XYZ file of C-alpha atoms in Angstrom:
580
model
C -7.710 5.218 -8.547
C -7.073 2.772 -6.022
C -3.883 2.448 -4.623
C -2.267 -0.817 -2.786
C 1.518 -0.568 -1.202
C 3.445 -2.364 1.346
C 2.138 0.003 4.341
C -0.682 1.410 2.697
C -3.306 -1.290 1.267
C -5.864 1.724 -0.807
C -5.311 5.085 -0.173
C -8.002 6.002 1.488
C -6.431 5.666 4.860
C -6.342 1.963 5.363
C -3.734 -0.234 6.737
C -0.814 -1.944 4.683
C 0.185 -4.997 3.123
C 3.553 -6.644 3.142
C 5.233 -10.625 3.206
C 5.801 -12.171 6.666
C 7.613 -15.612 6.953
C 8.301 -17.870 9.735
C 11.948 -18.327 11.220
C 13.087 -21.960 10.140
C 15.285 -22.203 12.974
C 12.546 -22.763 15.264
C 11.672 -26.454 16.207
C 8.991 -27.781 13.895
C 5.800 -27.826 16.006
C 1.969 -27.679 15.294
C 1.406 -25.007 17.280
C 3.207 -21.430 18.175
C 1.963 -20.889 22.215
C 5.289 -23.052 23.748
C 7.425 -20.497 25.520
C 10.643 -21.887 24.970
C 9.749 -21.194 21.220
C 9.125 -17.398 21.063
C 12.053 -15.337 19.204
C 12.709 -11.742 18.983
C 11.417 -11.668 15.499
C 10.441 -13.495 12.278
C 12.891 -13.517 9.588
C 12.252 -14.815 6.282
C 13.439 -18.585 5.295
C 16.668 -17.886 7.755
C 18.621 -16.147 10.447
C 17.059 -12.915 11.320
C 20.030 -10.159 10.392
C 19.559 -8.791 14.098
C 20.355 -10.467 17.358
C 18.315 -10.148 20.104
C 18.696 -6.925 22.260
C 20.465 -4.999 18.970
C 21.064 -1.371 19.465
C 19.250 0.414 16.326
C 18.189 -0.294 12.350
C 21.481 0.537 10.154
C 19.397 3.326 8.908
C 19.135 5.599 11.626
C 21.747 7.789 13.411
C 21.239 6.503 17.330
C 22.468 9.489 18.427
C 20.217 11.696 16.394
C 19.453 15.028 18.122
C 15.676 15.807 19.243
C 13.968 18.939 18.985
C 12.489 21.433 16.368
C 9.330 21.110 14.214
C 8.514 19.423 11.125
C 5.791 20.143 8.673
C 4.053 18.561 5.934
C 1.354 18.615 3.752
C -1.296 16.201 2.585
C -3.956 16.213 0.198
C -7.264 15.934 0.755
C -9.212 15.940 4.030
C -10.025 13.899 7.331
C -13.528 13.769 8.532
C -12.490 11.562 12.119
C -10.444 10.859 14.571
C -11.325 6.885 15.201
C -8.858 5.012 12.801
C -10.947 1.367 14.038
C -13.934 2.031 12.144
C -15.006 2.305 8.653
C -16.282 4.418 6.932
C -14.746 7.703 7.577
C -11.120 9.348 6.872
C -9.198 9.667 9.653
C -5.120 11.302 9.132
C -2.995 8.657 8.162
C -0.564 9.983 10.142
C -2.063 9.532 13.227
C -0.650 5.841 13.561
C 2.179 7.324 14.798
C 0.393 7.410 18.461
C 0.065 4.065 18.200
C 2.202 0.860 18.609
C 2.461 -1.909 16.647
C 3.046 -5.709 18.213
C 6.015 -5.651 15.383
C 7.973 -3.815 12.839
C 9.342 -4.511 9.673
C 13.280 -4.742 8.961
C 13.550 -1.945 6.524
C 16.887 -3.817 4.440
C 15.228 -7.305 4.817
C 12.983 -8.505 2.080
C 10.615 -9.505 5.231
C 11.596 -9.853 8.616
C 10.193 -8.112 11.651
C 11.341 -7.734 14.917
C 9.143 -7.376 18.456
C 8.371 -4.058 19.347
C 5.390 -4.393 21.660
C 5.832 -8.015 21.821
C 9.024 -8.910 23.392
C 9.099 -12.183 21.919
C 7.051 -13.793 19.150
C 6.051 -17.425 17.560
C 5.107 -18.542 14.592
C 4.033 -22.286 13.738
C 5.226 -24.018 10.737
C 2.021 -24.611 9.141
C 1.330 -20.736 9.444
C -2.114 -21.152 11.110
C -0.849 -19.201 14.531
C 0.915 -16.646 15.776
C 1.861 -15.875 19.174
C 2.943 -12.709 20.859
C 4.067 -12.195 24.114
C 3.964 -8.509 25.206
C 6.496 -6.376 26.893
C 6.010 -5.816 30.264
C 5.048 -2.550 31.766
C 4.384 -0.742 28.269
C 2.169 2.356 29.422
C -0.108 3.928 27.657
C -0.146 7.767 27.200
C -1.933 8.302 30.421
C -0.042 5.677 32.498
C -2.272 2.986 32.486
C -0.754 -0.410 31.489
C -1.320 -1.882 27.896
C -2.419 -5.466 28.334
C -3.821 -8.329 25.783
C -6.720 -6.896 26.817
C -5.665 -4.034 24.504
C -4.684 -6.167 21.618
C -8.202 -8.663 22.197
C -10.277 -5.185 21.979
C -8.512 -3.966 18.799
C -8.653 -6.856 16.657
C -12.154 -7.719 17.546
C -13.175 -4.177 16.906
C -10.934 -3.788 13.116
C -12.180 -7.238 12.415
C -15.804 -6.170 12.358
C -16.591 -2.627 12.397
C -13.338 -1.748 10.358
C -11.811 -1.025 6.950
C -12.953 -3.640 4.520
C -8.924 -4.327 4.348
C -8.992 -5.483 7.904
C -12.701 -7.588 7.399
C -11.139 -9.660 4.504
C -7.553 -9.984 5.796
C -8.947 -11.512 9.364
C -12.267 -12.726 8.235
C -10.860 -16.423 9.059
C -8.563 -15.084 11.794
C -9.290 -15.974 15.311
C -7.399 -14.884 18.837
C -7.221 -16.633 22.687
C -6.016 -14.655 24.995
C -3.877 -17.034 27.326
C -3.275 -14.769 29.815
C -2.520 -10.061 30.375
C 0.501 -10.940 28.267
C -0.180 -13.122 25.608
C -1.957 -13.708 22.788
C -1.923 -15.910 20.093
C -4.151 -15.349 16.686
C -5.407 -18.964 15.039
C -5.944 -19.175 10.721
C -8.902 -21.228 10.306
C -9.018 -20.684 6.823
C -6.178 -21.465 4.164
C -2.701 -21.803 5.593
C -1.486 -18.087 5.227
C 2.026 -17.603 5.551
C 1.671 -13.657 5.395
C -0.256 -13.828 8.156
C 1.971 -12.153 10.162
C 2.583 -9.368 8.134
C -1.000 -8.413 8.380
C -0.589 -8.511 12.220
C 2.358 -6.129 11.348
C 0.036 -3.604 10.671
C -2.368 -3.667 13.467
C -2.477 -0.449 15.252
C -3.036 -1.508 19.481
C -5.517 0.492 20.913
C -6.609 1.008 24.399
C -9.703 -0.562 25.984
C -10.581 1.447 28.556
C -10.735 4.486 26.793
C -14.304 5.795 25.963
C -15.735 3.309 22.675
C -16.391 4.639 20.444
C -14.906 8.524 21.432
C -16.860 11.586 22.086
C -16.176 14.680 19.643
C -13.613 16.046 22.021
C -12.015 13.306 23.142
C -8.261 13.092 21.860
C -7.041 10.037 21.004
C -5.193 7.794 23.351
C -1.643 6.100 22.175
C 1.113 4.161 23.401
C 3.409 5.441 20.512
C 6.228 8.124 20.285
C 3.890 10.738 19.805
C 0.375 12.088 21.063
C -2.224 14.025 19.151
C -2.714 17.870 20.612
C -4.485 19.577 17.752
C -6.987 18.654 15.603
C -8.922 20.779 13.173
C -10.771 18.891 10.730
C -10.817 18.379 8.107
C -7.440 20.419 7.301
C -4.828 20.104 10.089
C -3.068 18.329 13.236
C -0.369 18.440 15.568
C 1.278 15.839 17.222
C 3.512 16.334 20.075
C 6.723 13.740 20.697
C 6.209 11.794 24.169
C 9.453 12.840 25.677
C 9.565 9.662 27.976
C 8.393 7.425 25.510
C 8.679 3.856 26.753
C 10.510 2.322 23.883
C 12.806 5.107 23.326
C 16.399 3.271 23.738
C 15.021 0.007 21.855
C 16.186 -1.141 18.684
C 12.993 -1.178 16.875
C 12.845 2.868 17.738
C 16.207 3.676 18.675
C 17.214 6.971 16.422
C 13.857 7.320 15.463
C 10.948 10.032 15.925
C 13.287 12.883 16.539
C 11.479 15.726 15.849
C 9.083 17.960 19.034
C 6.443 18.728 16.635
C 5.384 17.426 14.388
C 2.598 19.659 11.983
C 0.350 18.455 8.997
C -1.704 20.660 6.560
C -4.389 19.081 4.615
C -5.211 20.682 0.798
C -7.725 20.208 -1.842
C -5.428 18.898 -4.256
C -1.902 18.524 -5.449
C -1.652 21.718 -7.401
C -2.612 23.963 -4.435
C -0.146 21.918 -2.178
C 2.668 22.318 -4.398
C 2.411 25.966 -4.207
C 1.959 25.549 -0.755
C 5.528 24.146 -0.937
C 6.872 26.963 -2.836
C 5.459 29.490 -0.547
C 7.253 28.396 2.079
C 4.362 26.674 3.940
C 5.855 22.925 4.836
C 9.429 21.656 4.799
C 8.939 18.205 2.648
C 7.371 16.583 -0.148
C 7.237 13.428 -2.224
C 6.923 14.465 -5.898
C 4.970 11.766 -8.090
C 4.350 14.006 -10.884
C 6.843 14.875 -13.867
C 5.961 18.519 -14.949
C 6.140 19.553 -11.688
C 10.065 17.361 -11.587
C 10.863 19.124 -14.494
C 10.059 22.410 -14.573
C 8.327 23.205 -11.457
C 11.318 23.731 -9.091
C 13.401 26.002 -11.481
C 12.439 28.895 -10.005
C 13.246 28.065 -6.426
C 17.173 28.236 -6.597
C 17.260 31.516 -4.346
C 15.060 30.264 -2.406
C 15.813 30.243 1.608
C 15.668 28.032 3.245
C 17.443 26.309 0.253
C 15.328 23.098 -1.401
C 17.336 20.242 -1.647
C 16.213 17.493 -4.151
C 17.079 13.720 -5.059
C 16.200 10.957 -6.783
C 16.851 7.266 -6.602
C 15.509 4.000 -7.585
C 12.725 2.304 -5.534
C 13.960 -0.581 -3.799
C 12.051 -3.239 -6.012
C 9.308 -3.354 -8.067
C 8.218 0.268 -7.822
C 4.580 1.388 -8.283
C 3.166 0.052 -10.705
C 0.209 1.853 -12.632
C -2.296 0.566 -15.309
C -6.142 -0.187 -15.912
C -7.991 -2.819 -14.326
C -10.928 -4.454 -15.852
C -14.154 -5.866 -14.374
C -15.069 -8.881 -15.537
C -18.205 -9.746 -14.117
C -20.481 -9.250 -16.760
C -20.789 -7.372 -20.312
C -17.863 -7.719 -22.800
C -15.066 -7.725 -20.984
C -15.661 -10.949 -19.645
C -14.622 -12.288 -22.710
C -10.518 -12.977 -23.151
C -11.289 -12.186 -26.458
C -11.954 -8.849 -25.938
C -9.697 -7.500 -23.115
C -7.020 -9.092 -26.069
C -8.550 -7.015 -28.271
C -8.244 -4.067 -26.175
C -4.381 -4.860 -25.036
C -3.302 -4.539 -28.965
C -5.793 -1.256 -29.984
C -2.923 0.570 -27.626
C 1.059 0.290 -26.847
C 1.144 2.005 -23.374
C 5.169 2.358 -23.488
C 5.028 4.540 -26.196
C 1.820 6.854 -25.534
C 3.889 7.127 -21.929
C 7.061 7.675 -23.739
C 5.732 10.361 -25.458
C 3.326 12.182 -22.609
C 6.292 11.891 -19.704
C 9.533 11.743 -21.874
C 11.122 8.523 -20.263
C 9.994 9.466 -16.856
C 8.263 6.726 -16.166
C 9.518 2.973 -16.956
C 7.221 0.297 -18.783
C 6.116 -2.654 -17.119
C 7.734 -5.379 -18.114
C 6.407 -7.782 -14.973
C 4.277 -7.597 -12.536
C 7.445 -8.347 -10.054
C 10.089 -6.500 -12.179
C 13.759 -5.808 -10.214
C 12.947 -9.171 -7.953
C 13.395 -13.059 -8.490
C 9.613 -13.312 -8.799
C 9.855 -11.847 -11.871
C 8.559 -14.425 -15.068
C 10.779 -12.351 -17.042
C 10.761 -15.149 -20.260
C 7.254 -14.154 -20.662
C 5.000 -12.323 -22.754
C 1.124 -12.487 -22.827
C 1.200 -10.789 -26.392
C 4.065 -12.442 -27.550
C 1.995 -14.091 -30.573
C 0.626 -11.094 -31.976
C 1.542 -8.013 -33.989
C 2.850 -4.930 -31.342
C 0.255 -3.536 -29.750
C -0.801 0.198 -31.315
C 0.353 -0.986 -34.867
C -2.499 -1.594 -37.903
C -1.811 -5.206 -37.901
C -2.384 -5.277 -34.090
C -5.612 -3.391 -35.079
C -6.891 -5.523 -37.763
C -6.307 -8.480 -35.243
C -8.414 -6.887 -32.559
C -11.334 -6.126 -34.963
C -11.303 -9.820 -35.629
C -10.967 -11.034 -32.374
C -14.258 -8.558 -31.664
C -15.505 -9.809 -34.364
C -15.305 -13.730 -33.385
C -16.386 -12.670 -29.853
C -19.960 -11.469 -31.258
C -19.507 -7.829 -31.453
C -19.742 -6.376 -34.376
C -19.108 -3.236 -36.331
C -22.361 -0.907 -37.243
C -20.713 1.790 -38.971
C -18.534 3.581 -37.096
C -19.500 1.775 -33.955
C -18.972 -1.281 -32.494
C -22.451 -2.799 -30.948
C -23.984 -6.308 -29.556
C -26.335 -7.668 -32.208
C -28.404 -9.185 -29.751
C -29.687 -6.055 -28.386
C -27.856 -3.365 -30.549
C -26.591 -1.538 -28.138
C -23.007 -0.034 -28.623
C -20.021 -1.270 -26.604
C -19.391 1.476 -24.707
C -17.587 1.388 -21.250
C -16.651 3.892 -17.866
C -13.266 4.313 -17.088
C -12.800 5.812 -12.969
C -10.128 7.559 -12.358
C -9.177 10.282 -9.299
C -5.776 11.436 -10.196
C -4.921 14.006 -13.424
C -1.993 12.110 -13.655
C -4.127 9.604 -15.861
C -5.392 11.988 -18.137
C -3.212 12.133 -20.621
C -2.725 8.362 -20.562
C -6.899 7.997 -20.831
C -6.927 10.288 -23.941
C -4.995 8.064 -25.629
C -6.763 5.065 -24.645
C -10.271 7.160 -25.472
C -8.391 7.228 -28.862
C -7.692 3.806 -29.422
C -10.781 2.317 -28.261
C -12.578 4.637 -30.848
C -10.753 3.677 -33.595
C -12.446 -0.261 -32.736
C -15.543 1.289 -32.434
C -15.705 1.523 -28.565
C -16.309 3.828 -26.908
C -14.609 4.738 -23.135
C -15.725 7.212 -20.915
C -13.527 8.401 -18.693
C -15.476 9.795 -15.055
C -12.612 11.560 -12.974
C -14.439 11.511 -9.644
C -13.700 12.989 -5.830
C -11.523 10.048 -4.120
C -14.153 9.301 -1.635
C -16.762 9.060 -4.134
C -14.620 6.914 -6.511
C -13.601 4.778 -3.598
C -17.244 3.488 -3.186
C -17.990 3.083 -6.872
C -15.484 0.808 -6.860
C -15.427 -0.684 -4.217
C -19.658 -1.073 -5.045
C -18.666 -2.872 -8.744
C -20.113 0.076 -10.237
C -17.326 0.735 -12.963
C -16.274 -1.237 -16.494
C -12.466 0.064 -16.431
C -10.554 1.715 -13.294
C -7.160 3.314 -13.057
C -5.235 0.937 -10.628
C -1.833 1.154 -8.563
C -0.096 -0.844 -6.313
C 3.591 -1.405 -5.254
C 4.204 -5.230 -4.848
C 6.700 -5.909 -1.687
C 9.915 -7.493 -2.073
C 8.122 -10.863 -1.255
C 5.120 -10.695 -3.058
C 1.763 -11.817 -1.847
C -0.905 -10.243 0.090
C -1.756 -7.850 -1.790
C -1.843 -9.235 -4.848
C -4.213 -12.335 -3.401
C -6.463 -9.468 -2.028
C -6.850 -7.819 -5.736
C -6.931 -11.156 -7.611
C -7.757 -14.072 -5.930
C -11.166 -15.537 -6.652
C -12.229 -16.047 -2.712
C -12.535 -12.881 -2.923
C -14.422 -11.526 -6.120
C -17.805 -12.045 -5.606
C -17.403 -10.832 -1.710
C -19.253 -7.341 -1.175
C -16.512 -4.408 -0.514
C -13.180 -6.164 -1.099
C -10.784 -5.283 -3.342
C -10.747 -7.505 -5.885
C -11.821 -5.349 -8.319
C -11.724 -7.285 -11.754
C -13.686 -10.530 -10.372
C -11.512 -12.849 -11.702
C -12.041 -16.248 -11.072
C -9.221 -18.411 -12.261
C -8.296 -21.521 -10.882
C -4.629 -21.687 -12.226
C -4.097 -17.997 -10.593
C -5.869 -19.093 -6.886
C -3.499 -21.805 -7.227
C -0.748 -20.068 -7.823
C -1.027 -17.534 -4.892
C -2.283 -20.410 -2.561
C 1.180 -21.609 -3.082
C 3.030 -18.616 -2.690
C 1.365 -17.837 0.551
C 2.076 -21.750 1.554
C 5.552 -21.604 0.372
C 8.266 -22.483 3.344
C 11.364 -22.079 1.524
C 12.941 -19.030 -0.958
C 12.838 -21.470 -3.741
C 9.213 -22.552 -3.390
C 8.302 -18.745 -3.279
C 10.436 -17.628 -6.413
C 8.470 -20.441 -8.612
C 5.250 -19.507 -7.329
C 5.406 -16.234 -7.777
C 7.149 -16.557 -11.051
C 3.803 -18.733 -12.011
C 1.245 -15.746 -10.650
C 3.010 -13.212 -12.722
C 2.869 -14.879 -15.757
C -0.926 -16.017 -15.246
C -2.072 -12.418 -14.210
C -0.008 -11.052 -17.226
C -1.833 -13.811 -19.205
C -5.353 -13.098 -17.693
C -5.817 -9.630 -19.310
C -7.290 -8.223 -16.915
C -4.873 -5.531 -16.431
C -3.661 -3.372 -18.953
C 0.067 -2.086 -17.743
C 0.530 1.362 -18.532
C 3.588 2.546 -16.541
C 6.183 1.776 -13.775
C 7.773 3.966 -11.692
C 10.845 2.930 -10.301
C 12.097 6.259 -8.764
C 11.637 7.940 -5.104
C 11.668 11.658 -5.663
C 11.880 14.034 -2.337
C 12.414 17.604 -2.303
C 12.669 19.331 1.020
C 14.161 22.721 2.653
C 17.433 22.351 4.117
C 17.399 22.348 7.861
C 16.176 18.794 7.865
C 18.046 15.878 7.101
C 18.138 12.200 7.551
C 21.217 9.431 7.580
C 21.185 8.023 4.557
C 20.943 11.344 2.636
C 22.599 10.087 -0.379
C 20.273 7.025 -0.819
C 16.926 9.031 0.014
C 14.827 6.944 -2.063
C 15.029 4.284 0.618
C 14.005 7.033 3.478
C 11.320 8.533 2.377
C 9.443 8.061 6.062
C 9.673 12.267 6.979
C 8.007 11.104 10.310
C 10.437 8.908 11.584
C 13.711 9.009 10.472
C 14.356 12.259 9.382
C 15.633 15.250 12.447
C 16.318 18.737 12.191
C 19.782 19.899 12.079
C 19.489 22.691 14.379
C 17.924 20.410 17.535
């Protein structure tokens, strides 16, 4: 399973996706490197909701107490320590030592405010982006971070890192004016995400060893620093008590815990019961037995567990099968049709998770982008039914594949249609038998391979798969990472993610003009048009949405907004211990 978000663009450790806009009240010019130009932040279509110089995000206590120790768990393992280059699995919660030029307004749909840079510009046809950098912002060991910093980062992401970083910045450019400022150039198609991308970079030093020795600890700038490492199963990071941007907005209440303490497991099972036995503090639970049922038994428990749940803030995560297209049947509309009526998704969910996941409705669902007067099946019996069958066997049928007995086969060569289905979470298995099921009864047959993340990663990523279990949480303000899974730029280029290789004109257009749109309107009709043509593609078969944040965690810890958790679910950042 591959998994895109808003911070996290496959989870496999890389960097994340979100919207970025330019701030209209800026004077139109054709470039972004004036001075008298450069803002605080970026705010999307308008006024940022934060002045200049403003004292902390509404979300955070600024007064929070520091001190005591958090821990958490992860699954899986890390293998390294440099988070530039690919491949290997370094923690993803090491980029925590490390700044970012700007952060992301967490109650705007997509503004972000100077945190490194102390002021930033952004020209109106989206092709640059200038940052000019705080002065005397030290890194860990006291030497200054300079453009120099930001020039050897980029340069080094851009080609020796994550293929997330080779695609995003593949046309991206940067001149480095002077210590202070930089500005990064779009040669290729007027981007105006661009900036969320930069969002994400993670500065490193350049005068640090490159790449590190074995026992060389990272370097940061950030509000903490890396003191144990024990791969592949654990680390411990250490808050910088003098961290430089302790009192400014962008941190302010933030980061409030001494120690901070992460446990890597072999799966979800064993960290659960890690949970129960005492062994880490918090948890995000994904999975509805354990919702359920799993927790019953921990009433007594002390340090009592405390749990909520609250709807995502937008679309949610959605989760469903993506098909590749490049060759063999499923290249054919005809077919993936086919396929989308053999099975009705909402009610095998219904019945395997009991209304505890939502069905997917839009690509976009709970925002404006939404195309919710749509429906790609809309002229055809309900999918799962025997007239939705009976359609399907035609449709095969007309598409050249036809039945031999029991089995459906290609005349041509008389081999049966018979396809792969990846998958690395057991959360899909129920789901896949189903599917197994109602492929069958068309005479296809799916096989599903549940492979080791790393190993499914590379199939993937390697086209070496028919069907593949995907997920990924569109931002408020759609975009990037929906152009990196589906735009056609992109499908026939080695190692990106756009898994299905479709190539469809009407979609590139579509998401060429939500990336160029410059006002709110613009952006809700564009990416009203790229939901309904993905929807209408086929190339993804919706299975669920889920809509809900659910956190458990031992009481002791807490964070501001306790009653709206769902929007706080960030244990490294803005959650403190009640006893500092």
């Amino acid at each position: 399973m591959i998994e895109l978000s808003r911070r996290q663009a496959i989870k496999l450790g890389f960097a994340g996706l979100s919207a970025g806009w330019i701030c209209p009240s800026w004077p139109a010019t054709t470039h972004a490197d004036d001075s008298f130009n450069l803002s605080h932040g970026a705010s999307p279509l308008g006024t940022l909701s934060y002045p200049a110089g403003f004292s902390h995000f509404p979300h955070r206590s600024p007064n929070a107490p520091k001190g005591g120790t958090l821990r958490l768990a992860r699954v899986g393992a890390f293998d390294t320590l440099d988070t530039l280059r690919y491949p290997g699995r370094p923690p993803a919660d090491m980029r925590v030592i490390y700044d970012r030029l700007v952060v992301p307004s967490p109650d705007e749909p997509a503004s972000y405010y100077g945190h490194l840079a102390e002021g930033v510009a952004i020209s109106y046809d989206f092709s640059r982006v200038t940052f000019r950098l705080s002065p005397d912002v030290p890194w860990h060991d006291g030497t200054p971070l300079t453009a120099d910093d930001v020039l050897f980062t980029f340069e080094t992401l851009k080609t020796e890192g994550a293929p997330f970083y080779r695609q995003s910045y593949r046309a991206v450019r940067l001149e480095q004016s002077d210590d202070r400022t930089v500005t990064f150039i779009n040669d290729g198609t007027p981007d105006r995400d661009l900036i969320s991308g930069l969002a994400s970079l993670p500065i490193h030093p350049a005068h640090r060893p490159d790449p590190p020795g074995p026992d060389d600890l990272p370097l940061g700038s950030g509000p903490y620093r890396l003191i144990e490492s024990d791969a592949p199963s654990r680390i411990v990071l250490e808050r910088v008590t003098d961290y430089w941007a302790e009192d400014q907005g962008t941190a302010k209440g933030a980061f409030n815990f001494d120690r901070i303490s992460i446990r890597y497991y072999r799966d979800a099972d064993v960290a659960f019961e890690a949970f129960r036995a005492g062994e880490y503090d918090a948890r995000v639970e994904t999975n509805p037995s354990r919702w359920r049922s799993g927790y019953d038994d921990l009433d007594d428990a002390s340090p009592a567990i405390l749990r909520a749940t609250t709807p995502s803030d937008g679309p949610g995560r959605l989760h469903g099968l993506v098909m590749n297209l490049r060759s063999g049947p499923l290249a054919d509309i005809r077919v993936r049709k086919a396929l989308h009526l053999s099975f009705s998704a909402p009610d095998a969910v219904d019945r395997l998770f009991g209304g505890f996941f939502q069905p997917v409705n839009s690509l976009f669902e709970n925002t404006a982008f939404a195309a919710v007067d749509f429906d790609a099946l809309a002229d055809t019996p309900p999918p799962g039914t025997r007239d939705a069958a009976r359609l399907a066997s035609q449709l095969l049928d007309a598409a050249g594949f036809v039945l031999d007995g029991i089995r459906r086969i290609d005349p041509e060569t008389g081999e049966p249609i018979r396809f792969s289905a990846v998958s690395t979470s057991p959360l899909y298995d129920g789901v896949l038998g189903e599917v197994v099921l109602a492929f069958e009864r068309l005479g296809i047959e799916l096989i599903p391979q549940v492979l080791e993340p790393s190993i499914a990663a590379r199939q993937l990523l390697d086209r070496n798969f028919d069907i593949a279990t995907l997920a990924w949480a569109p931002g408020k303000l759609p975009g990037s990472a929906e152009r990196l899974l589906w735009h056609s730029d992109l499908a026939n280029r080695s190692g990106s993610y756009a898994l299905s290789g479709l190539q469809d004109p009407d979609v590139d257009g579509a998401l060429d003009a939500l990336s160029a749109a410059s006002t709110l309107d613009e952006a809700i009709i564009a990416g009203q048009s790229v939901d309904r043509l993905l929807r209408a593609s086929l190339a993804y078969l919706p299975l669920w949405r889920d809509g809900e944040t659910r956190l458990a965690w031992r009481e002791g810890i807490s964070c501001v907004d306790a009653p709206e958790l769902g929007r706080s679910p960030n244990f490294l950042s803005d959650w403190r211990s009640d006893d500092a």
